[in-house]
Amino acid sequence: MTTTPSIAEVHAELTAPGQPFEMDEVVVRGVPTRVWKHAPPSLRAVLEISRAHGGADFLVYEDERWTYERHFRAVARLAGVLRDELGVEKGDRVAIAMRNFPEWSVAFWAATAAGAIAVPLNAWWTGAELAYGLRDSGSVVLFCDAERLDRLVDELAGIEALRTVVVARDERAELPAGARHFDDALGAVPDDAELPPVDLDPEDDATIFYTSGTTGFPKGVLGTHRNICTNLMSLGFGAARAARRATPADRPAGEPGPSPRNVHLLSVPFFHATGCHSVLVANLAAGNTIVLMHKWDPGRALELIEREGVTNFGGVPAMVWQVIEHRDFDRRDLSSLRGVGYGGAPAAPELVRKIEELFPGRHPTNGYGLTETSSVTTLNTGLDYQTHPDSVGVPVPVCDVIVVGPDGGELPTGGVGELWIKGPNVVKGYFGKPEATAESFSDGWLHSGDLGRIDEDGFVYLVDRAKDLLIRGGENISSVEVEAALFEHDAVTDAAVIGIPHPVLGEEVGAVVHTAPGASVTEGELRDHVAGRLAAFKVPARIWFSDEPLPRNPAGKILKRELKTQLLGN
């Protein structure tokens, strides 16, 4: 009788000497660390391998199709422009602020292949927020689209380090001083375009992704080539583990043939670690196709799944819900779909049951990670997801996850505490912020700020967040940042931001405010006030007014759980 091997048995088999997922131990920043022995040494190495896929489609956007060869030549040409014409040197920061256009990918790979540090900025930010990211990172070149340029045009003069702005998808004949069109900067792309010579080490800096934090100001997460290439291997390992762990009934009969090319519908932004590391990098390495959308729309997603034969679709749980509940769901041919994956926010077990009901034989995939872990730390799919639907899975073998109590000691199995993570995917720290780095990183361990537990089988469960953050549709929002914006209104003397449960987004931003005696302000006025300072997704969906001072503990901290219970009953 055929039995399903245990997780420990599968890990031992896949990581054995001579296997693709063999591990090694190296010293990373003074800490002995398990690593994937056969991981590519750099993003440049991943890019060079991709050229072998030649005429296969890599990026599909509307009616545009970018083959691997076209993409590589454009990247090589742009990398040369960065080095030779724009004076970008190894370690310089190159920012990207645009929609998920093909040019986003070209700019990212060109910057990292040229030895620069790519700085993806949140395309939903306001002009002031984008300017903060540019100044904080010290970026010398910005790649943006017309919408982002319009937001930034009044800010550019105050960004001293920024030398050049390259604008994609902008049809204006005249651009602001220091700006040039993407196509003009790229110029003619020769058939024999090659990357400029640059020596890269796995520990060289590669990216700065911005993440919300408890200080209210986004922090730049400084990642290395090793970090991102580790994630690439971890995703491959997760797929291999799921195949080995499949039940006998789920295993294909006969000898496996060559893996078919996957077509991935991108529903999350490239400026997220998930969109960049786990979709852009992973699919380029595998020779797959990525289908881009101008903006998220579940009806358009269904149309593209049918038109392009999409095999893999996902995002945050909210997006999956929107697709399966859309009125066109039953009208589209979705037979090409082989995988539905999501992460970035908690998923209800009901979503798992719904996916398995609507897509028989296609089991959902979930996982856990942060920007600080370069995306993946744990993965849960197939048989494991069926038996542990409320878990985010078990760590990949190069990662250690422990639960730590308030005294800094590791808790026993089942204990609830802060999740600490160690591995070659853990980033260096926060760019230019040594104090914040020291608070969140110690001896190779990331203090995640998430509360969780680990069961006797090694499955990780998220319980709550220790950090004062909300997650709206997968987007982290700092409560402190929104509260600070509210405090800037003359009528507000106290404010607390809380999460409002939402069936699709997971939660929305809510706020409770106490106003000065005699002051008069409406909910709409406060919402407009915040909207003038922060991105639209951070604006409170609802604001309550309290006649009494907000409840606080003896240390002066607002009792937000008590407020939520009073207002929402949960």
Coordinates of C-alpha atoms in Angstrom, one line a residue:
M1 CA 0.0 0.0 0.0
T2 CA 1.4 3.4 -1.0
T3 CA 1.6 5.9 1.8
T4 CA 2.2 9.6 1.8
P5 CA 5.7 10.5 3.2
S6 CA 6.0 12.8 6.2
I7 CA 7.2 16.3 5.9
A8 CA 10.4 15.4 7.6
E9 CA 11.0 12.5 5.1
V10 CA 10.3 14.8 2.2
H11 CA 12.7 17.5 3.5
A12 CA 15.4 14.9 4.0
E13 CA 14.9 13.5 0.5
L14 CA 14.8 16.9 -1.3
T15 CA 17.8 18.4 0.6
A16 CA 20.1 15.3 0.4
P17 CA 23.6 15.8 -1.0
G18 CA 23.5 16.1 -4.8
Q19 CA 19.9 17.1 -5.0
P20 CA 18.8 20.5 -6.4
F21 CA 17.7 21.7 -3.0
E22 CA 20.9 20.6 -1.2
M23 CA 21.8 23.0 1.6
D24 CA 25.2 24.3 2.8
E25 CA 26.3 26.5 5.7
V26 CA 28.0 29.9 5.2
V27 CA 28.6 32.8 7.5
V28 CA 26.3 35.7 6.6
R29 CA 27.1 39.0 8.4
G30 CA 28.9 37.1 11.1
V31 CA 26.1 34.5 11.7
P32 CA 26.4 30.8 10.6
T33 CA 23.4 30.4 8.2
R34 CA 21.9 27.5 6.2
V35 CA 21.6 28.4 2.6
W36 CA 20.5 26.8 -0.7
K37 CA 23.8 25.5 -2.1
H38 CA 22.7 25.8 -5.7
A39 CA 20.9 29.2 -5.5
P40 CA 21.9 31.7 -8.2
P41 CA 24.6 34.1 -6.9
S42 CA 22.7 37.2 -8.0
L43 CA 19.7 38.6 -9.8
R44 CA 22.0 39.3 -12.8
A45 CA 22.7 35.6 -13.0
V46 CA 19.0 34.9 -13.0
L47 CA 18.5 37.4 -15.8
E48 CA 21.3 35.9 -17.9
I49 CA 19.7 32.5 -17.7
S50 CA 16.4 33.9 -18.9
R51 CA 17.7 34.7 -22.3
A52 CA 17.6 31.0 -23.1
H53 CA 13.8 31.2 -23.3
G54 CA 14.2 33.3 -26.5
G55 CA 10.9 33.8 -28.4
A56 CA 8.6 32.6 -25.6
D57 CA 6.3 35.3 -24.2
F58 CA 7.5 36.8 -20.9
L59 CA 5.2 39.8 -20.4
V60 CA 1.7 40.3 -21.8
Y61 CA 0.1 43.7 -21.3
E62 CA -3.1 44.5 -23.0
D63 CA -2.3 43.8 -26.7
E64 CA 1.5 44.0 -26.2
R65 CA 3.7 40.9 -26.0
W66 CA 7.3 41.0 -24.8
T67 CA 9.3 37.9 -25.5
Y68 CA 12.2 36.9 -23.3
E69 CA 14.6 37.9 -26.0
R70 CA 13.1 41.4 -26.4
H71 CA 13.0 41.8 -22.6
F72 CA 16.7 40.8 -22.2
R73 CA 17.9 43.1 -25.0
A74 CA 15.9 46.1 -23.6
V75 CA 17.3 45.4 -20.1
A76 CA 20.9 45.1 -21.4
R77 CA 20.6 48.3 -23.3
L78 CA 19.1 50.2 -20.4
A79 CA 21.7 48.8 -18.0
G80 CA 24.4 50.2 -20.3
V81 CA 22.5 53.6 -20.4
L82 CA 22.5 53.7 -16.6
R83 CA 26.2 53.0 -16.3
D84 CA 27.6 54.9 -19.3
E85 CA 25.2 57.8 -19.9
L86 CA 23.5 58.5 -16.5
G87 CA 26.6 57.8 -14.4
V88 CA 25.0 55.2 -12.1
E89 CA 27.7 53.3 -10.2
K90 CA 27.5 50.2 -8.1
G91 CA 25.5 50.8 -4.9
D92 CA 23.7 53.9 -6.3
R93 CA 19.9 53.9 -5.8
V94 CA 17.5 53.8 -8.7
A95 CA 13.9 54.3 -7.9
I96 CA 10.8 52.9 -9.8
A97 CA 7.3 54.4 -9.3
M98 CA 4.8 53.3 -11.8
R99 CA 2.0 50.9 -12.5
N100 CA 2.7 47.3 -13.5
F101 CA 3.9 48.2 -17.0
P102 CA 6.5 46.2 -18.9
E103 CA 8.8 49.1 -18.4
W104 CA 8.7 48.5 -14.6
S105 CA 10.4 45.1 -15.2
V106 CA 12.9 46.5 -17.6
A107 CA 13.9 49.2 -15.2
F108 CA 14.2 46.8 -12.2
W109 CA 16.3 44.2 -14.0
A110 CA 18.5 46.9 -15.6
A111 CA 19.2 48.6 -12.3
T112 CA 20.1 45.3 -10.4
A113 CA 22.1 43.9 -13.3
A114 CA 24.1 47.2 -13.5
G115 CA 25.0 46.8 -9.8
A116 CA 22.6 49.6 -8.6
I117 CA 20.1 49.2 -5.8
A118 CA 16.5 49.1 -7.1
V119 CA 14.1 51.1 -5.0
P120 CA 10.4 50.2 -5.8
L121 CA 8.1 53.0 -4.5
N122 CA 4.5 52.5 -3.7
A123 CA 2.6 53.7 -6.8
W124 CA -0.4 54.6 -4.6
W125 CA 1.5 57.1 -2.5
T126 CA 0.9 60.8 -2.8
G127 CA 3.5 63.2 -4.2
A128 CA 4.8 64.0 -0.8
E129 CA 5.1 60.3 0.2
L130 CA 6.9 59.6 -3.1
A131 CA 9.2 62.5 -2.5
Y132 CA 9.9 61.1 1.0
G133 CA 11.0 57.8 -0.4
L134 CA 13.2 59.4 -3.0
R135 CA 14.9 61.6 -0.4
D136 CA 15.2 58.8 2.2
S137 CA 16.8 56.4 -0.3
G138 CA 19.0 59.1 -1.9
S139 CA 17.9 57.8 -5.3
V140 CA 19.8 59.4 -8.2
V141 CA 17.5 58.2 -11.0
L142 CA 13.7 57.7 -11.0
F143 CA 11.8 55.7 -13.5
C144 CA 8.1 56.6 -13.3
D145 CA 4.9 56.9 -15.4
A146 CA 2.9 59.9 -16.3
E147 CA 0.6 59.7 -13.2
R148 CA 3.5 59.5 -10.8
L149 CA 5.2 62.4 -12.5
D150 CA 2.1 64.5 -12.2
R151 CA 2.1 63.9 -8.4
L152 CA 5.8 64.6 -8.1
V153 CA 6.2 67.6 -10.4
D154 CA 6.0 70.2 -7.5
E155 CA 8.3 68.1 -5.3
L156 CA 11.2 67.4 -7.7
A157 CA 13.1 70.6 -7.1
G158 CA 13.5 69.7 -3.4
I159 CA 15.0 66.2 -4.0
E160 CA 18.7 67.1 -4.1
A161 CA 20.2 63.7 -4.9
L162 CA 17.9 63.0 -7.9
R163 CA 19.6 63.7 -11.2
T164 CA 17.4 62.2 -13.8
V165 CA 13.7 61.3 -14.2
V166 CA 12.8 58.8 -17.0
V167 CA 9.1 58.7 -17.8
A168 CA 7.3 55.8 -19.4
R169 CA 3.9 55.9 -21.1
D170 CA 3.8 59.7 -21.3
E171 CA 2.7 61.3 -24.6
R172 CA 3.5 64.9 -23.7
A173 CA 6.0 66.5 -26.0
E174 CA 7.6 68.6 -23.2
L175 CA 8.6 67.2 -19.8
P176 CA 9.8 69.0 -16.8
A177 CA 13.5 69.9 -16.6
G178 CA 15.7 66.9 -15.9
A179 CA 13.0 64.5 -17.3
R180 CA 13.1 62.4 -20.5
H181 CA 10.9 59.9 -22.1
F182 CA 11.7 56.2 -21.5
D183 CA 11.9 55.4 -25.2
D184 CA 14.3 58.3 -25.8
A185 CA 16.5 57.1 -22.9
L186 CA 16.5 53.6 -24.2
G187 CA 17.2 54.5 -27.8
A188 CA 17.8 51.9 -30.4
V189 CA 18.2 48.4 -29.0
P190 CA 20.8 46.4 -30.9
D191 CA 20.1 42.7 -31.6
D192 CA 23.4 41.8 -29.9
A193 CA 22.8 43.9 -26.8
E194 CA 24.9 42.6 -23.8
L195 CA 24.9 43.5 -20.2
P196 CA 27.7 45.9 -19.1
P197 CA 30.5 44.2 -17.0
V198 CA 29.8 44.3 -13.2
D199 CA 31.1 42.1 -10.5
L200 CA 28.3 41.1 -8.0
D201 CA 28.5 39.1 -4.8
P202 CA 25.5 37.4 -3.1
E203 CA 25.8 39.8 -0.2
D204 CA 25.8 42.9 -2.3
D205 CA 22.8 45.2 -1.8
A206 CA 20.0 44.7 -4.4
T207 CA 16.7 46.4 -3.3
I208 CA 15.1 48.8 -0.9
F209 CA 11.4 48.1 -0.4
Y210 CA 9.4 50.5 1.8
T211 CA 7.2 49.1 4.6
S212 CA 5.0 50.7 7.1
G213 CA 6.2 50.7 10.7
T214 CA 5.3 51.8 14.2
T215 CA 7.1 55.1 13.8
G216 CA 4.6 56.3 11.3
F217 CA 7.2 56.8 8.6
P218 CA 7.8 54.0 6.1
K219 CA 11.2 52.3 6.5
G220 CA 13.4 51.2 3.6
V221 CA 14.0 47.5 3.9
L222 CA 17.5 46.8 2.5
G223 CA 17.7 43.4 0.8
T224 CA 20.6 41.6 -0.9
H225 CA 21.0 39.4 -4.0
R226 CA 21.2 36.4 -1.7
N227 CA 17.9 37.3 0.0
I228 CA 16.0 37.4 -3.2
C229 CA 17.6 34.4 -4.8
T230 CA 16.9 32.4 -1.6
N231 CA 13.2 33.2 -2.1
L232 CA 13.4 31.9 -5.7
M233 CA 14.8 28.6 -4.4
S234 CA 12.3 28.4 -1.5
L235 CA 9.4 28.7 -3.9
G236 CA 10.8 25.9 -6.0
F237 CA 11.3 23.8 -2.9
G238 CA 7.7 24.5 -1.9
A239 CA 6.4 23.2 -5.2
A240 CA 8.6 20.1 -5.0
R241 CA 7.5 19.4 -1.5
A242 CA 3.8 19.7 -2.4
A243 CA 4.3 17.2 -5.3
R244 CA 6.0 14.7 -3.0
R245 CA 3.3 15.2 -0.3
A246 CA 0.4 14.6 -2.8
T247 CA -1.9 11.8 -1.8
P248 CA -1.7 8.7 -4.1
A249 CA -5.0 9.7 -5.7
D250 CA -3.6 13.1 -6.6
R251 CA -0.3 11.8 -8.1
P252 CA -0.2 11.7 -11.9
A253 CA 0.0 8.2 -13.4
G254 CA 3.2 7.1 -15.3
E255 CA 6.5 9.0 -15.6
P256 CA 6.3 12.7 -15.3
G257 CA 6.9 14.6 -18.5
P258 CA 8.4 18.1 -19.0
S259 CA 6.7 20.8 -16.9
P260 CA 4.4 22.9 -19.1
R261 CA 5.0 26.6 -19.1
N262 CA 2.9 28.4 -16.6
V263 CA 1.0 31.6 -17.3
H264 CA 0.7 33.7 -14.2
L265 CA -1.9 36.5 -13.9
L266 CA -0.3 39.3 -11.8
S267 CA -2.9 40.8 -9.5
V268 CA -0.6 42.5 -7.0
P269 CA 1.8 45.4 -7.5
F270 CA 5.4 44.8 -8.5
F271 CA 6.4 47.2 -5.7
H272 CA 5.4 44.6 -3.1
A273 CA 7.9 41.9 -2.2
T274 CA 5.3 39.3 -3.3
G275 CA 4.8 40.9 -6.7
C276 CA 8.5 41.4 -7.3
H277 CA 10.3 38.5 -5.6
S278 CA 7.7 35.8 -5.8
V279 CA 6.1 36.6 -9.1
L280 CA 8.5 38.7 -11.3
V281 CA 11.7 37.0 -10.3
A282 CA 10.3 33.5 -10.0
N283 CA 8.5 33.5 -13.3
L284 CA 11.4 34.9 -15.2
A285 CA 13.7 32.3 -13.8
A286 CA 11.2 29.5 -14.7
G287 CA 10.5 30.7 -18.3
N288 CA 6.9 31.4 -17.5
T289 CA 4.5 34.1 -18.8
I290 CA 3.2 37.0 -16.7
V291 CA 0.0 38.6 -17.7
L292 CA -0.2 42.2 -16.5
M293 CA -3.3 44.3 -15.7
H294 CA -3.6 48.1 -16.0
K295 CA -5.4 48.0 -12.7
W296 CA -7.1 45.3 -10.6
D297 CA -10.6 44.4 -11.8
P298 CA -12.1 40.9 -11.1
G299 CA -14.1 40.9 -14.3
R300 CA -11.1 41.7 -16.4
A301 CA -9.1 39.1 -14.5
L302 CA -11.7 36.4 -15.5
E303 CA -11.5 37.6 -19.1
L304 CA -7.7 37.4 -19.1
I305 CA -7.7 33.9 -17.5
E306 CA -9.8 32.7 -20.4
R307 CA -8.0 34.6 -23.2
E308 CA -4.4 33.8 -22.1
G309 CA -4.9 30.3 -20.7
V310 CA -3.8 31.5 -17.3
T311 CA -2.6 28.6 -15.1
N312 CA -1.8 30.4 -11.9
F313 CA -3.8 33.2 -10.2
G314 CA -3.7 34.7 -6.8
G315 CA -3.0 37.7 -4.7
V316 CA -4.4 38.6 -1.3
P317 CA -7.4 36.7 -0.2
A318 CA -9.7 39.7 -0.9
M319 CA -8.9 39.4 -4.7
V320 CA -9.6 35.7 -4.8
W321 CA -13.0 36.3 -3.1
Q322 CA -13.8 39.0 -5.7
V323 CA -13.1 36.7 -8.6
I324 CA -15.1 33.7 -7.4
E325 CA -18.0 35.9 -6.4
H326 CA -18.1 37.9 -9.7
R327 CA -21.2 37.7 -11.9
D328 CA -19.1 36.5 -14.9
F329 CA -17.5 33.6 -13.0
D330 CA -19.7 30.9 -14.5
R331 CA -19.5 32.5 -18.0
R332 CA -15.8 32.1 -18.4
D333 CA -13.7 29.1 -19.4
L334 CA -11.3 28.7 -16.4
S335 CA -10.2 25.1 -17.2
S336 CA -6.6 26.2 -17.7
L337 CA -6.2 27.2 -14.0
R338 CA -4.0 24.8 -12.0
G339 CA -3.2 26.8 -8.9
V340 CA -4.8 29.5 -6.8
G341 CA -2.4 31.1 -4.3
Y342 CA -2.6 33.9 -1.9
G343 CA -0.9 35.6 1.1
G344 CA -0.3 39.0 2.6
A345 CA -3.4 38.8 4.9
P346 CA -5.2 36.1 6.9
A347 CA -7.5 33.8 4.9
A348 CA -10.6 32.3 6.2
P349 CA -10.9 28.5 6.1
E350 CA -14.2 29.1 4.2
L351 CA -12.1 30.5 1.3
V352 CA -10.2 27.2 1.1
R353 CA -13.4 25.2 1.0
K354 CA -14.8 27.5 -1.7
I355 CA -11.7 27.1 -3.9
E356 CA -11.8 23.3 -3.7
E357 CA -15.5 23.3 -4.4
L358 CA -15.2 25.6 -7.5
F359 CA -11.9 24.1 -8.8
P360 CA -12.0 20.4 -8.1
G361 CA -8.5 18.9 -7.8
R362 CA -6.8 22.3 -7.6
H363 CA -5.8 22.9 -4.0
P364 CA -5.1 26.5 -2.8
T365 CA -1.7 27.7 -1.6
N366 CA -0.9 30.0 1.2
G367 CA 2.2 31.2 2.9
Y368 CA 3.7 33.6 5.3
G369 CA 6.5 36.1 5.0
L370 CA 7.3 39.8 5.3
T371 CA 9.2 42.4 3.3
E372 CA 11.9 41.8 5.8
T373 CA 12.0 38.1 4.9
S374 CA 12.1 38.8 1.1
S375 CA 8.7 37.2 0.8
V376 CA 8.5 33.5 1.7
T377 CA 9.2 32.0 5.1
T378 CA 6.5 29.3 5.4
L379 CA 4.4 27.6 2.7
N380 CA 1.1 25.6 3.0
T381 CA -0.4 23.8 0.0
G382 CA -2.0 20.6 -1.2
L383 CA -2.4 17.9 1.4
D384 CA -1.0 20.0 4.2
Y385 CA -3.5 22.8 3.5
Q386 CA -6.3 20.3 3.6
T387 CA -5.3 19.1 7.0
H388 CA -4.2 22.5 8.4
P389 CA -6.4 25.1 6.6
D390 CA -6.0 27.7 9.3
S391 CA -2.2 27.5 9.3
V392 CA 0.4 29.4 7.1
G393 CA 2.4 26.2 6.8
V394 CA 5.8 25.0 7.9
P395 CA 9.1 26.8 7.3
V396 CA 11.2 26.0 4.3
P397 CA 14.4 24.1 5.4
V398 CA 16.7 27.1 5.3
C399 CA 14.5 29.1 7.7
D400 CA 14.1 28.7 11.4
V401 CA 11.0 30.1 13.1
I402 CA 10.6 30.2 16.9
V403 CA 8.1 31.7 19.3
V404 CA 9.5 34.2 21.8
G405 CA 7.9 35.4 25.1
P406 CA 8.1 38.9 26.6
D407 CA 11.3 38.0 28.5
G408 CA 13.1 37.1 25.2
G409 CA 13.1 33.4 25.9
E410 CA 11.8 30.7 23.4
L411 CA 8.4 29.4 24.4
P412 CA 7.4 25.7 24.4
T413 CA 5.3 24.1 21.6
G414 CA 1.8 25.7 21.5
G415 CA 2.8 28.8 23.3
V416 CA 1.7 32.2 21.9
G417 CA 4.4 34.9 21.5
E418 CA 6.3 36.9 18.9
L419 CA 7.5 35.0 15.8
W420 CA 11.2 35.3 15.3
I421 CA 12.7 34.3 11.9
K422 CA 16.2 33.4 10.9
G423 CA 17.6 32.4 7.4
P424 CA 19.3 33.7 4.3
N425 CA 16.1 35.4 3.3
V426 CA 16.3 37.8 6.3
V427 CA 17.4 41.2 5.1
K428 CA 20.3 43.4 6.3
G429 CA 18.0 45.9 8.1
Y430 CA 16.5 49.3 7.5
F431 CA 18.3 51.6 5.2
G432 CA 19.9 54.5 7.0
K433 CA 18.1 53.6 10.3
P434 CA 20.6 51.8 12.6
E435 CA 18.4 52.2 15.7
A436 CA 15.3 50.8 14.0
T437 CA 17.5 47.9 12.7
A438 CA 18.8 47.2 16.2
E439 CA 15.2 47.0 17.5
S440 CA 14.1 44.4 14.9
F441 CA 17.2 42.4 14.2
S442 CA 19.5 40.5 16.6
D443 CA 22.1 37.8 15.8
G444 CA 20.5 37.0 12.5
W445 CA 17.0 36.8 13.9
L446 CA 14.2 39.1 12.7
H447 CA 11.7 40.0 15.4
S448 CA 8.6 39.9 13.1
G449 CA 6.1 41.8 15.3
D450 CA 3.6 39.1 14.5
L451 CA 2.1 37.0 17.3
G452 CA 1.8 33.3 16.6
R453 CA 2.2 29.7 17.8
I454 CA 3.8 26.5 16.4
D455 CA 2.1 23.1 16.8
E456 CA 3.8 19.8 17.5
D457 CA 4.0 19.1 13.7
G458 CA 5.9 22.4 13.0
F459 CA 2.9 24.2 11.5
V460 CA 2.9 28.0 12.1
Y461 CA -0.3 29.8 13.1
L462 CA -0.7 33.6 13.1
V463 CA -2.7 34.9 16.1
D464 CA -2.4 38.7 16.0
R465 CA 0.0 41.5 15.2
A466 CA 2.2 43.0 17.9
K467 CA 2.9 46.0 15.8
D468 CA 0.3 48.7 15.5
L469 CA -0.5 48.0 11.9
L470 CA -3.6 47.3 9.8
I471 CA -3.7 45.2 6.7
R472 CA -6.2 46.4 4.2
G473 CA -6.3 44.1 1.2
G474 CA -2.7 43.1 1.8
E475 CA -1.4 46.6 2.1
N476 CA 0.2 47.4 5.5
I477 CA -1.0 50.7 7.0
S478 CA 0.6 52.3 10.0
S479 CA -1.9 53.4 12.6
V480 CA 0.6 55.9 13.9
E481 CA 0.9 57.5 10.5
V482 CA -2.9 58.0 10.1
E483 CA -3.3 59.2 13.7
A484 CA -0.5 61.8 13.1
A485 CA -2.4 63.1 10.0
L486 CA -5.6 63.4 12.1
F487 CA -3.8 65.2 14.8
E488 CA -2.7 67.9 12.3
H489 CA -6.3 69.1 12.2
D490 CA -6.9 71.9 14.6
A491 CA -10.1 70.4 16.0
V492 CA -8.7 67.0 16.9
T493 CA -7.2 66.6 20.4
D494 CA -7.0 62.8 20.5
A495 CA -7.2 60.1 17.9
A496 CA -7.0 56.3 17.7
V497 CA -7.0 54.2 14.5
I498 CA -8.6 50.7 14.6
G499 CA -9.3 48.0 12.1
I500 CA -12.9 47.6 10.9
P501 CA -13.6 44.0 9.7
H502 CA -14.4 43.8 6.0
P503 CA -15.5 40.7 4.1
V504 CA -13.3 41.3 1.1
L505 CA -10.4 43.5 2.2
G506 CA -10.0 41.8 5.5
E507 CA -10.1 45.1 7.3
E508 CA -10.5 48.8 6.6
V509 CA -9.2 51.8 8.4
G510 CA -11.4 53.2 11.2
A511 CA -10.7 56.1 13.5
V512 CA -12.1 57.4 16.8
V513 CA -11.4 61.1 17.6
H514 CA -11.9 63.4 20.5
T515 CA -12.3 67.1 19.6
A516 CA -11.4 70.3 21.3
P517 CA -14.2 72.0 23.4
G518 CA -16.3 74.1 21.1
A519 CA -14.6 72.8 17.9
S520 CA -16.7 71.8 15.0
V521 CA -15.7 69.3 12.3
T522 CA -17.5 66.6 10.3
E523 CA -16.5 63.1 9.3
G524 CA -16.2 64.2 5.7
E525 CA -14.0 67.1 6.5
L526 CA -11.6 64.9 8.5
R527 CA -11.5 62.3 5.7
D528 CA -10.7 65.1 3.2
H529 CA -8.0 66.4 5.6
V530 CA -6.3 62.9 5.7
A531 CA -6.7 62.4 2.0
G532 CA -4.7 65.6 1.4
R533 CA -1.8 64.1 3.3
L534 CA -1.8 60.3 2.7
A535 CA -2.6 57.8 0.0
A536 CA -6.3 57.1 -0.6
F537 CA -6.1 53.5 0.9
K538 CA -5.0 55.0 4.2
V539 CA -8.0 57.3 4.6
P540 CA -10.4 56.1 7.3
A541 CA -13.5 54.5 5.9
R542 CA -15.4 55.5 9.0
I543 CA -14.7 58.0 11.8
W544 CA -16.4 58.0 15.2
F545 CA -16.5 61.1 17.5
S546 CA -16.1 60.6 21.2
D547 CA -17.4 63.1 23.7
E548 CA -15.2 61.6 26.4
P549 CA -11.4 61.4 26.4
L550 CA -10.2 58.1 24.8
P551 CA -9.6 55.3 27.3
R552 CA -5.9 54.7 28.2
N553 CA -3.9 52.4 30.4
P554 CA -1.7 53.6 33.3
A555 CA 1.2 53.9 30.8
G556 CA -0.9 56.3 28.7
K557 CA -1.5 53.9 25.8
I558 CA -4.9 54.0 24.2
L559 CA -6.9 50.8 24.9
K560 CA -7.8 50.1 21.3
R561 CA -9.2 46.6 22.0
E562 CA -11.7 48.2 24.4
L563 CA -12.6 50.8 21.8
K564 CA -13.2 48.1 19.2
T565 CA -15.4 46.2 21.6
Q566 CA -17.5 49.3 22.4
L567 CA -17.9 50.3 18.7
L568 CA -18.0 47.0 16.8
G569 CA -18.9 44.4 19.5
N570 CA -15.8 42.3 18.8

